[in-house]
Amino acid sequence: MYGSSPIPQALARGSGQRLLVAAGAPDAAELLTSTLELAGYRTGAAGSGAEVARRLAEHRIALAVVDAELPGLGDLARGGRLRPAYRPPVLLLVACESLARLVPELGTGERDYVTKPFRIAEVLARVEVLLRDVGGADLPGGTLDHADLVLDDGTCRARRGARTLDLTPAEYRLLRHLLVNSRTVLSKEQISNCVWGEFRDGNAIEQLVSRLRRKVDRGGPALIHTRRGFGYWLGESSGSG
């Protein structure tokens, strides 16, 4: 049902951050809370949208792990019960057939997802990445930019000039990583660990970079480049990329 393999030591990096686990299925909630606590986090649980709102009002939550099918989650958005101060980064647990909608109920802050049935190692990796990304202040206003390319962490959107880029979560993570490390060549292993929290074969990375490059570089000077045998980098080319 759910991945229950031992916690990889490389992923057990919590330092007492308070996380909220909002999963409808009791077995999933128990697995997530126990695993996250073993990984060094403090956890609280919620079984409905109303309880999520109450927990966020009572505590400063560093991150919420939320089942996209949680009862009452839609009411949370319609009721306007989440003030901006209480919008932590959110890791959504999503069924494959629901990926198209990726519920907006928890606002427009930093978000990511894993598909159900989830693997614990992937949940831990995505939690770590989300907490790290939110913890690092890159630029005032929560934006990253290079030339006419702008990524806004507040809305999880990116644009090239006046053109909005329609990015998947994986493409967004890749573009963010390239922008944070602009003009630096990133290996396939570095990219894979950032995007997925684990190493995936080179073909998967090449396809992801290719999709992102088509969206970013369409109709403008190329910003995403390949350094053959080494990896990928973002910046203006001097003609030797």
Phi, psi and omega in degrees: 000289176243147179296129183232030180291158180303154181288122175297133183301327181295340183259350184276076189238016179295149179232042176087010178299146180271119179246149176249127178253117181239088181235134183289321182281125183302322182292323177293318179298317180294317179298316182293313182295316181295319181292316180296323178293320175297332180276002174103011178257159169262141185231153169228161184235151176218141183248005180202167178298320180297321180289327175300312180301318181295315180298319181293330178285331184274329187226154172275106185266130179283327182197145177243132172258114192233127172288125182297343179259017181299132179302135176081007182293324178296324179297332181299317180286314184294329181277352180062033188274353179258107176282155182308325181296340182245042175246084178285165171301149186234131171254113182270140171259112192234136171288145184308319184288351180257004185299331185296332184259333178032075192325132180269009192301331184265021175091192189251023180283191180299126182222156175206176180210158165230149182271151177266145357291131186275160173253134184302318181301322180289320177300313180299319181294317182290324176300313181299316181295315179299316180294321179294316182296318180290325182290336182267118177275109185276307180216153177304141178086358178073028180241154172236143179211156174205122186055235180261015179263125183229133175241127183249109180290338180293326181249358183056043179230158178224153177215154174241106188066233179269359186265122177283136181264126179271094187253143169283164178304320180293319178295322178297314179298319179296312181298319179298317180296320178294320180292316178301327182248038184303142182069007177250131179284125179253131180288164177298325179294317179298316180295315182299316180296324180287316186284316187244351182076012180199166179274132173238159187298158185302329181296321179296320180291318179299319179293319179296314179298319180298317179296316180295318181299320179298324181282318184284316190266359180296123175077014180209172176301139183296134176247337181256124188232157177253131169254100190305130180085352183238312181155216186228152178213161180241133178159177175286136182276142176268004180103359182247002183293000000 
